[in-house]
Amino acid sequence: MSVNTLIMLFFMPLAFGIGLGSAERRASVASWLIVLAMGSAIAAIYLLHEGFPLFPAISSKHKVAYVLIAIPLLGLFIDKQTPVCRTALQTLLGVVTFSWLIQRPLSAGQIDWQWLLPVGTIFVWAATVAKMPEVTGSSFTWPVTTLAKSITASIIALLGGFIGLGQVLLSLSALVGGYTLVVFLSALKGGLQPQVSPMTIWTIQSSLLVLLVQLATFATNLSTGAYLLIISMVALPFADPKLSRLPILVQPFAFAGLALVAGIPAILLALRNF
């Protein structure tokens, strides 16, 4: 791997995540600006790895690019909406993405049983997120569990033959990792629960949902068991009521350890299927 590839794949997203996390800590920076920057960074990561989309969109990569570009713009209009409305919009994003992705094969009369995976992803995601508040007892609930899903999905995508998307997910992991690192350092410095913007989490989660739908729809050698274990990680935030009682500096490691319960078997299954 060349130095330029390593910089684009890891160090640039990591630095941007640290920058956005630091900016979010400042009261002078508007939340809508952080949402726009985070969503734009994720869209830029995708474009750098997969190329700029044609208009009108033809391939699945082009369609996903346009959806990711739309997410930060949508985030600007739902800041004052209720969590139920935000969950509904997130679900709608998943449905629209999946419907658009299968438009061409479906019109040609092709039906793939693998499509049950993205459909299940969308509705399991909606059911769990709708029951879990965005503002939790621990500031690490959503950042750490989202990071765990992204890392696991990137490895499974690479092992499943979806190299481009695997690299996108790796870069997304670096971005979320940088953001999470700032949250941890804030807790280390102040000893209190640092604030995490629900809208920032919504933007990251919505983008990850779109990427998982693409992975489940088109990965050529996807391990079904491994993918289902990724989706089971959506339920990790339900451990918040218990883990948020732990000392604050222990909480991120507790969530990470819990994520490994599903993450390690998922990777092992993907390796077996490789």
mmCIF file with all atom_site columns, C-alpha atoms in Angstrom, residues 81-250:
data_model
loop_
_atom_site.group_PDB
_atom_site.id
_atom_site.type_symbol
_atom_site.label_atom_id
_atom_site.label_alt_id
_atom_site.label_comp_id
_atom_site.label_asym_id
_atom_site.label_entity_id
_atom_site.label_seq_id
_atom_site.pdbx_PDB_ins_code
_atom_site.Cartn_x
_atom_site.Cartn_y
_atom_site.Cartn_z
_atom_site.occupancy
_atom_site.B_iso_or_equiv
_atom_site.pdbx_formal_charge
_atom_site.auth_seq_id
_atom_site.auth_comp_id
_atom_site.auth_asym_id
_atom_site.auth_atom_id
_atom_site.pdbx_PDB_model_num
ATOM 1   C CA . GLN A 1 81  ? -37.730 17.461  14.365  1.00 0.00 ? 81  GLN A CA 1
ATOM 2   C CA . THR A 1 82  ? -38.632 14.806  16.910  1.00 0.00 ? 82  THR A CA 1
ATOM 3   C CA . PRO A 1 83  ? -36.583 11.586  17.183  1.00 0.00 ? 83  PRO A CA 1
ATOM 4   C CA . VAL A 1 84  ? -39.521 9.712   15.642  1.00 0.00 ? 84  VAL A CA 1
ATOM 5   C CA . CYS A 1 85  ? -39.414 11.941  12.548  1.00 0.00 ? 85  CYS A CA 1
ATOM 6   C CA . ARG A 1 86  ? -35.661 11.518  12.274  1.00 0.00 ? 86  ARG A CA 1
ATOM 7   C CA . THR A 1 87  ? -35.967 7.733   12.540  1.00 0.00 ? 87  THR A CA 1
ATOM 8   C CA . ALA A 1 88  ? -38.705 7.758   9.892   1.00 0.00 ? 88  ALA A CA 1
ATOM 9   C CA . LEU A 1 89  ? -36.506 9.776   7.540   1.00 0.00 ? 89  LEU A CA 1
ATOM 10  C CA . GLN A 1 90  ? -33.577 7.444   8.154   1.00 0.00 ? 90  GLN A CA 1
ATOM 11  C CA . THR A 1 91  ? -35.793 4.469   7.309   1.00 0.00 ? 91  THR A CA 1
ATOM 12  C CA . LEU A 1 92  ? -37.047 6.230   4.183   1.00 0.00 ? 92  LEU A CA 1
ATOM 13  C CA . LEU A 1 93  ? -33.437 6.810   3.092   1.00 0.00 ? 93  LEU A CA 1
ATOM 14  C CA . GLY A 1 94  ? -32.793 3.083   3.375   1.00 0.00 ? 94  GLY A CA 1
ATOM 15  C CA . VAL A 1 95  ? -35.943 2.173   1.423   1.00 0.00 ? 95  VAL A CA 1
ATOM 16  C CA . VAL A 1 96  ? -35.238 4.711   -1.333  1.00 0.00 ? 96  VAL A CA 1
ATOM 17  C CA . THR A 1 97  ? -31.631 3.551   -1.631  1.00 0.00 ? 97  THR A CA 1
ATOM 18  C CA . PHE A 1 98  ? -32.587 -0.116  -1.886  1.00 0.00 ? 98  PHE A CA 1
ATOM 19  C CA . SER A 1 99  ? -35.435 0.523   -4.344  1.00 0.00 ? 99  SER A CA 1
ATOM 20  C CA . TRP A 1 100 ? -33.164 2.623   -6.552  1.00 0.00 ? 100 TRP A CA 1
ATOM 21  C CA . LEU A 1 101 ? -30.339 0.074   -6.435  1.00 0.00 ? 101 LEU A CA 1
ATOM 22  C CA . ILE A 1 102 ? -32.527 -2.845  -7.586  1.00 0.00 ? 102 ILE A CA 1
ATOM 23  C CA . GLN A 1 103 ? -34.432 -0.839  -10.203 1.00 0.00 ? 103 GLN A CA 1
ATOM 24  C CA . ARG A 1 104 ? -32.454 -2.101  -13.211 1.00 0.00 ? 104 ARG A CA 1
ATOM 25  C CA . PRO A 1 105 ? -32.204 -5.815  -12.297 1.00 0.00 ? 105 PRO A CA 1
ATOM 26  C CA . LEU A 1 106 ? -35.850 -5.823  -11.190 1.00 0.00 ? 106 LEU A CA 1
ATOM 27  C CA . SER A 1 107 ? -36.991 -4.267  -14.471 1.00 0.00 ? 107 SER A CA 1
ATOM 28  C CA . ALA A 1 108 ? -35.067 -7.021  -16.270 1.00 0.00 ? 108 ALA A CA 1
ATOM 29  C CA . GLY A 1 109 ? -36.989 -9.641  -14.324 1.00 0.00 ? 109 GLY A CA 1
ATOM 30  C CA . GLN A 1 110 ? -34.128 -10.577 -12.007 1.00 0.00 ? 110 GLN A CA 1
ATOM 31  C CA . ILE A 1 111 ? -34.878 -11.351 -8.362  1.00 0.00 ? 111 ILE A CA 1
ATOM 32  C CA . ASP A 1 112 ? -32.174 -12.287 -5.879  1.00 0.00 ? 112 ASP A CA 1
ATOM 33  C CA . TRP A 1 113 ? -32.946 -13.866 -2.507  1.00 0.00 ? 113 TRP A CA 1
ATOM 34  C CA . GLN A 1 114 ? -29.966 -11.922 -1.141  1.00 0.00 ? 114 GLN A CA 1
ATOM 35  C CA . TRP A 1 115 ? -32.191 -8.840  -1.334  1.00 0.00 ? 115 TRP A CA 1
ATOM 36  C CA . LEU A 1 116 ? -33.889 -10.050 1.843   1.00 0.00 ? 116 LEU A CA 1
ATOM 37  C CA . LEU A 1 117 ? -30.756 -8.961  3.718   1.00 0.00 ? 117 LEU A CA 1
ATOM 38  C CA . PRO A 1 118 ? -31.004 -5.226  2.900   1.00 0.00 ? 118 PRO A CA 1
ATOM 39  C CA . VAL A 1 119 ? -34.772 -5.278  3.462   1.00 0.00 ? 119 VAL A CA 1
ATOM 40  C CA . GLY A 1 120 ? -34.231 -6.870  6.866   1.00 0.00 ? 120 GLY A CA 1
ATOM 41  C CA . THR A 1 121 ? -31.447 -4.403  7.621   1.00 0.00 ? 121 THR A CA 1
ATOM 42  C CA . ILE A 1 122 ? -33.687 -1.409  7.023   1.00 0.00 ? 122 ILE A CA 1
ATOM 43  C CA . PHE A 1 123 ? -36.519 -2.579  9.242   1.00 0.00 ? 123 PHE A CA 1
ATOM 44  C CA . VAL A 1 124 ? -34.377 -4.027  12.048  1.00 0.00 ? 124 VAL A CA 1
ATOM 45  C CA . TRP A 1 125 ? -32.439 -0.759  12.045  1.00 0.00 ? 125 TRP A CA 1
ATOM 46  C CA . ALA A 1 126 ? -35.663 1.263   12.231  1.00 0.00 ? 126 ALA A CA 1
ATOM 47  C CA . ALA A 1 127 ? -37.177 -0.899  14.975  1.00 0.00 ? 127 ALA A CA 1
ATOM 48  C CA . THR A 1 128 ? -34.121 -0.691  17.233  1.00 0.00 ? 128 THR A CA 1
ATOM 49  C CA . VAL A 1 129 ? -33.197 2.947   16.643  1.00 0.00 ? 129 VAL A CA 1
ATOM 50  C CA . ALA A 1 130 ? -36.823 4.027   17.219  1.00 0.00 ? 130 ALA A CA 1
ATOM 51  C CA . LYS A 1 131 ? -36.731 2.468   20.691  1.00 0.00 ? 131 LYS A CA 1
ATOM 52  C CA . MET A 1 132 ? -33.330 3.836   21.683  1.00 0.00 ? 132 MET A CA 1
ATOM 53  C CA . PRO A 1 133 ? -32.998 7.566   22.470  1.00 0.00 ? 133 PRO A CA 1
ATOM 54  C CA . GLU A 1 134 ? -30.338 9.566   20.662  1.00 0.00 ? 134 GLU A CA 1
ATOM 55  C CA . VAL A 1 135 ? -29.277 11.219  23.922  1.00 0.00 ? 135 VAL A CA 1
ATOM 56  C CA . THR A 1 136 ? -28.154 8.327   26.132  1.00 0.00 ? 136 THR A CA 1
ATOM 57  C CA . GLY A 1 137 ? -26.706 7.989   29.611  1.00 0.00 ? 137 GLY A CA 1
ATOM 58  C CA . SER A 1 138 ? -23.218 7.490   28.190  1.00 0.00 ? 138 SER A CA 1
ATOM 59  C CA . SER A 1 139 ? -21.705 9.777   25.566  1.00 0.00 ? 139 SER A CA 1
ATOM 60  C CA . PHE A 1 140 ? -19.892 6.745   24.136  1.00 0.00 ? 140 PHE A CA 1
ATOM 61  C CA . THR A 1 141 ? -22.986 4.670   23.338  1.00 0.00 ? 141 THR A CA 1
ATOM 62  C CA . TRP A 1 142 ? -23.538 5.767   19.757  1.00 0.00 ? 142 TRP A CA 1
ATOM 63  C CA . PRO A 1 143 ? -19.950 6.712   18.714  1.00 0.00 ? 143 PRO A CA 1
ATOM 64  C CA . VAL A 1 144 ? -18.353 3.457   19.901  1.00 0.00 ? 144 VAL A CA 1
ATOM 65  C CA . THR A 1 145 ? -21.110 1.135   18.655  1.00 0.00 ? 145 THR A CA 1
ATOM 66  C CA . THR A 1 146 ? -21.203 2.914   15.280  1.00 0.00 ? 146 THR A CA 1
ATOM 67  C CA . LEU A 1 147 ? -17.418 2.625   15.038  1.00 0.00 ? 147 LEU A CA 1
ATOM 68  C CA . ALA A 1 148 ? -17.640 -1.107  15.819  1.00 0.00 ? 148 ALA A CA 1
ATOM 69  C CA . LYS A 1 149 ? -20.238 -1.681  13.086  1.00 0.00 ? 149 LYS A CA 1
ATOM 70  C CA . SER A 1 150 ? -18.220 0.283   10.551  1.00 0.00 ? 150 SER A CA 1
ATOM 71  C CA . ILE A 1 151 ? -14.934 -1.542  11.245  1.00 0.00 ? 151 ILE A CA 1
ATOM 72  C CA . THR A 1 152 ? -16.580 -4.970  11.145  1.00 0.00 ? 152 THR A CA 1
ATOM 73  C CA . ALA A 1 153 ? -18.494 -4.121  7.970   1.00 0.00 ? 153 ALA A CA 1
ATOM 74  C CA . SER A 1 154 ? -15.322 -2.890  6.252   1.00 0.00 ? 154 SER A CA 1
ATOM 75  C CA . ILE A 1 155 ? -13.495 -6.167  6.926   1.00 0.00 ? 155 ILE A CA 1
ATOM 76  C CA . ILE A 1 156 ? -16.468 -8.262  5.813   1.00 0.00 ? 156 ILE A CA 1
ATOM 77  C CA . ALA A 1 157 ? -16.875 -6.149  2.661   1.00 0.00 ? 157 ALA A CA 1
ATOM 78  C CA . LEU A 1 158 ? -13.207 -6.651  1.756   1.00 0.00 ? 158 LEU A CA 1
ATOM 79  C CA . LEU A 1 159 ? -13.450 -10.406 2.386   1.00 0.00 ? 159 LEU A CA 1
ATOM 80  C CA . GLY A 1 160 ? -16.723 -10.505 0.445   1.00 0.00 ? 160 GLY A CA 1
ATOM 81  C CA . GLY A 1 161 ? -15.107 -9.114  -2.709  1.00 0.00 ? 161 GLY A CA 1
ATOM 82  C CA . PHE A 1 162 ? -16.485 -5.571  -2.419  1.00 0.00 ? 162 PHE A CA 1
ATOM 83  C CA . ILE A 1 163 ? -13.055 -3.890  -2.367  1.00 0.00 ? 163 ILE A CA 1
ATOM 84  C CA . GLY A 1 164 ? -14.153 -0.333  -3.133  1.00 0.00 ? 164 GLY A CA 1
ATOM 85  C CA . LEU A 1 165 ? -16.900 -0.292  -0.521  1.00 0.00 ? 165 LEU A CA 1
ATOM 86  C CA . GLY A 1 166 ? -14.583 -1.971  1.983   1.00 0.00 ? 166 GLY A CA 1
ATOM 87  C CA . GLN A 1 167 ? -12.125 0.894   1.574   1.00 0.00 ? 167 GLN A CA 1
ATOM 88  C CA . VAL A 1 168 ? -14.947 3.435   1.972   1.00 0.00 ? 168 VAL A CA 1
ATOM 89  C CA . LEU A 1 169 ? -16.005 1.764   5.227   1.00 0.00 ? 169 LEU A CA 1
ATOM 90  C CA . LEU A 1 170 ? -12.398 1.719   6.457   1.00 0.00 ? 170 LEU A CA 1
ATOM 91  C CA . SER A 1 171 ? -12.150 5.461   5.849   1.00 0.00 ? 171 SER A CA 1
ATOM 92  C CA . LEU A 1 172 ? -15.516 5.989   7.537   1.00 0.00 ? 172 LEU A CA 1
ATOM 93  C CA . SER A 1 173 ? -14.159 4.025   10.509  1.00 0.00 ? 173 SER A CA 1
ATOM 94  C CA . ALA A 1 174 ? -11.152 6.364   10.679  1.00 0.00 ? 174 ALA A CA 1
ATOM 95  C CA . LEU A 1 175 ? -13.465 9.405   10.538  1.00 0.00 ? 175 LEU A CA 1
ATOM 96  C CA . VAL A 1 176 ? -15.719 8.086   13.314  1.00 0.00 ? 176 VAL A CA 1
ATOM 97  C CA . GLY A 1 177 ? -12.639 6.941   15.233  1.00 0.00 ? 177 GLY A CA 1
ATOM 98  C CA . GLY A 1 178 ? -11.217 10.461  15.205  1.00 0.00 ? 178 GLY A CA 1
ATOM 99  C CA . TYR A 1 179 ? -14.541 11.871  16.379  1.00 0.00 ? 179 TYR A CA 1
ATOM 100 C CA . THR A 1 180 ? -14.787 9.240   19.152  1.00 0.00 ? 180 THR A CA 1
ATOM 101 C CA . LEU A 1 181 ? -11.208 9.948   20.241  1.00 0.00 ? 181 LEU A CA 1
ATOM 102 C CA . VAL A 1 182 ? -12.115 13.592  20.877  1.00 0.00 ? 182 VAL A CA 1
ATOM 103 C CA . VAL A 1 183 ? -15.148 12.520  22.936  1.00 0.00 ? 183 VAL A CA 1
ATOM 104 C CA . PHE A 1 184 ? -12.856 10.264  25.016  1.00 0.00 ? 184 PHE A CA 1
ATOM 105 C CA . LEU A 1 185 ? -10.236 12.997  25.507  1.00 0.00 ? 185 LEU A CA 1
ATOM 106 C CA . SER A 1 186 ? -12.979 15.422  26.585  1.00 0.00 ? 186 SER A CA 1
ATOM 107 C CA . ALA A 1 187 ? -14.108 12.922  29.221  1.00 0.00 ? 187 ALA A CA 1
ATOM 108 C CA . LEU A 1 188 ? -10.493 12.376  30.280  1.00 0.00 ? 188 LEU A CA 1
ATOM 109 C CA . LYS A 1 189 ? -9.997  16.097  30.699  1.00 0.00 ? 189 LYS A CA 1
ATOM 110 C CA . GLY A 1 190 ? -13.243 17.045  32.409  1.00 0.00 ? 190 GLY A CA 1
ATOM 111 C CA . GLY A 1 191 ? -14.330 13.847  34.142  1.00 0.00 ? 191 GLY A CA 1
ATOM 112 C CA . LEU A 1 192 ? -17.920 14.459  33.026  1.00 0.00 ? 192 LEU A CA 1
ATOM 113 C CA . GLN A 1 193 ? -20.051 13.113  30.189  1.00 0.00 ? 193 GLN A CA 1
ATOM 114 C CA . PRO A 1 194 ? -19.141 15.231  27.123  1.00 0.00 ? 194 PRO A CA 1
ATOM 115 C CA . GLN A 1 195 ? -21.988 16.348  24.900  1.00 0.00 ? 195 GLN A CA 1
ATOM 116 C CA . VAL A 1 196 ? -22.571 14.425  21.661  1.00 0.00 ? 196 VAL A CA 1
ATOM 117 C CA . SER A 1 197 ? -24.822 16.022  19.052  1.00 0.00 ? 197 SER A CA 1
ATOM 118 C CA . PRO A 1 198 ? -27.834 13.831  18.109  1.00 0.00 ? 198 PRO A CA 1
ATOM 119 C CA . MET A 1 199 ? -27.721 15.334  14.622  1.00 0.00 ? 199 MET A CA 1
ATOM 120 C CA . THR A 1 200 ? -24.084 14.343  14.115  1.00 0.00 ? 200 THR A CA 1
ATOM 121 C CA . ILE A 1 201 ? -24.923 10.799  15.165  1.00 0.00 ? 201 ILE A CA 1
ATOM 122 C CA . TRP A 1 202 ? -27.962 10.820  12.839  1.00 0.00 ? 202 TRP A CA 1
ATOM 123 C CA . THR A 1 203 ? -25.768 11.866  9.904   1.00 0.00 ? 203 THR A CA 1
ATOM 124 C CA . ILE A 1 204 ? -23.171 9.145   10.539  1.00 0.00 ? 204 ILE A CA 1
ATOM 125 C CA . GLN A 1 205 ? -25.787 6.461   11.206  1.00 0.00 ? 205 GLN A CA 1
ATOM 126 C CA . SER A 1 206 ? -27.797 7.332   8.080   1.00 0.00 ? 206 SER A CA 1
ATOM 127 C CA . SER A 1 207 ? -24.677 7.161   5.910   1.00 0.00 ? 207 SER A CA 1
ATOM 128 C CA . LEU A 1 208 ? -23.673 3.817   7.421   1.00 0.00 ? 208 LEU A CA 1
ATOM 129 C CA . LEU A 1 209 ? -27.171 2.429   6.807   1.00 0.00 ? 209 LEU A CA 1
ATOM 130 C CA . VAL A 1 210 ? -26.962 3.389   3.117   1.00 0.00 ? 210 VAL A CA 1
ATOM 131 C CA . LEU A 1 211 ? -23.548 1.731   2.795   1.00 0.00 ? 211 LEU A CA 1
ATOM 132 C CA . LEU A 1 212 ? -24.752 -1.452  4.510   1.00 0.00 ? 212 LEU A CA 1
ATOM 133 C CA . VAL A 1 213 ? -27.743 -1.626  2.158   1.00 0.00 ? 213 VAL A CA 1
ATOM 134 C CA . GLN A 1 214 ? -25.345 -1.387  -0.788  1.00 0.00 ? 214 GLN A CA 1
ATOM 135 C CA . LEU A 1 215 ? -23.123 -4.081  0.724   1.00 0.00 ? 215 LEU A CA 1
ATOM 136 C CA . ALA A 1 216 ? -26.005 -6.478  1.359   1.00 0.00 ? 216 ALA A CA 1
ATOM 137 C CA . THR A 1 217 ? -27.459 -5.930  -2.109  1.00 0.00 ? 217 THR A CA 1
ATOM 138 C CA . PHE A 1 218 ? -24.371 -6.396  -4.270  1.00 0.00 ? 218 PHE A CA 1
ATOM 139 C CA . ALA A 1 219 ? -21.472 -8.081  -2.418  1.00 0.00 ? 219 ALA A CA 1
ATOM 140 C CA . THR A 1 220 ? -20.553 -11.093 -4.555  1.00 0.00 ? 220 THR A CA 1
ATOM 141 C CA . ASN A 1 221 ? -19.162 -13.347 -1.839  1.00 0.00 ? 221 ASN A CA 1
ATOM 142 C CA . LEU A 1 222 ? -20.945 -12.051 1.235   1.00 0.00 ? 222 LEU A CA 1
ATOM 143 C CA . SER A 1 223 ? -21.140 -14.318 4.274   1.00 0.00 ? 223 SER A CA 1
ATOM 144 C CA . THR A 1 224 ? -24.780 -14.163 5.334   1.00 0.00 ? 224 THR A CA 1
ATOM 145 C CA . GLY A 1 225 ? -23.963 -15.176 8.900   1.00 0.00 ? 225 GLY A CA 1
ATOM 146 C CA . ALA A 1 226 ? -21.259 -12.529 9.187   1.00 0.00 ? 226 ALA A CA 1
ATOM 147 C CA . TYR A 1 227 ? -23.581 -9.852  7.848   1.00 0.00 ? 227 TYR A CA 1
ATOM 148 C CA . LEU A 1 228 ? -26.362 -10.833 10.260  1.00 0.00 ? 228 LEU A CA 1
ATOM 149 C CA . LEU A 1 229 ? -23.911 -10.464 13.142  1.00 0.00 ? 229 LEU A CA 1
ATOM 150 C CA . ILE A 1 230 ? -23.180 -6.902  11.973  1.00 0.00 ? 230 ILE A CA 1
ATOM 151 C CA . ILE A 1 231 ? -26.888 -6.144  12.052  1.00 0.00 ? 231 ILE A CA 1
ATOM 152 C CA . SER A 1 232 ? -27.164 -7.638  15.540  1.00 0.00 ? 232 SER A CA 1
ATOM 153 C CA . MET A 1 233 ? -24.737 -4.920  16.654  1.00 0.00 ? 233 MET A CA 1
ATOM 154 C CA . VAL A 1 234 ? -27.499 -2.368  16.047  1.00 0.00 ? 234 VAL A CA 1
ATOM 155 C CA . ALA A 1 235 ? -28.879 -3.526  19.404  1.00 0.00 ? 235 ALA A CA 1
ATOM 156 C CA . LEU A 1 236 ? -25.675 -2.653  21.325  1.00 0.00 ? 236 LEU A CA 1
ATOM 157 C CA . PRO A 1 237 ? -27.006 0.729   22.542  1.00 0.00 ? 237 PRO A CA 1
ATOM 158 C CA . PHE A 1 238 ? -29.617 -1.139  24.600  1.00 0.00 ? 238 PHE A CA 1
ATOM 159 C CA . ALA A 1 239 ? -26.770 -1.924  27.016  1.00 0.00 ? 239 ALA A CA 1
ATOM 160 C CA . ASP A 1 240 ? -26.500 1.799   27.788  1.00 0.00 ? 240 ASP A CA 1
ATOM 161 C CA . PRO A 1 241 ? -28.589 1.782   31.017  1.00 0.00 ? 241 PRO A CA 1
ATOM 162 C CA . LYS A 1 242 ? -26.120 -0.639  32.644  1.00 0.00 ? 242 LYS A CA 1
ATOM 163 C CA . LEU A 1 243 ? -22.833 0.399   31.051  1.00 0.00 ? 243 LEU A CA 1
ATOM 164 C CA . SER A 1 244 ? -23.463 4.113   31.652  1.00 0.00 ? 244 SER A CA 1
ATOM 165 C CA . ARG A 1 245 ? -23.205 3.392   35.406  1.00 0.00 ? 245 ARG A CA 1
ATOM 166 C CA . LEU A 1 246 ? -19.559 2.389   35.022  1.00 0.00 ? 246 LEU A CA 1
ATOM 167 C CA . PRO A 1 247 ? -16.749 4.922   35.562  1.00 0.00 ? 247 PRO A CA 1
ATOM 168 C CA . ILE A 1 248 ? -16.745 7.228   32.563  1.00 0.00 ? 248 ILE A CA 1
ATOM 169 C CA . LEU A 1 249 ? -13.289 6.223   31.304  1.00 0.00 ? 249 LEU A CA 1
ATOM 170 C CA . VAL A 1 250 ? -14.280 2.551   31.427  1.00 0.00 ? 250 VAL A CA 1
#
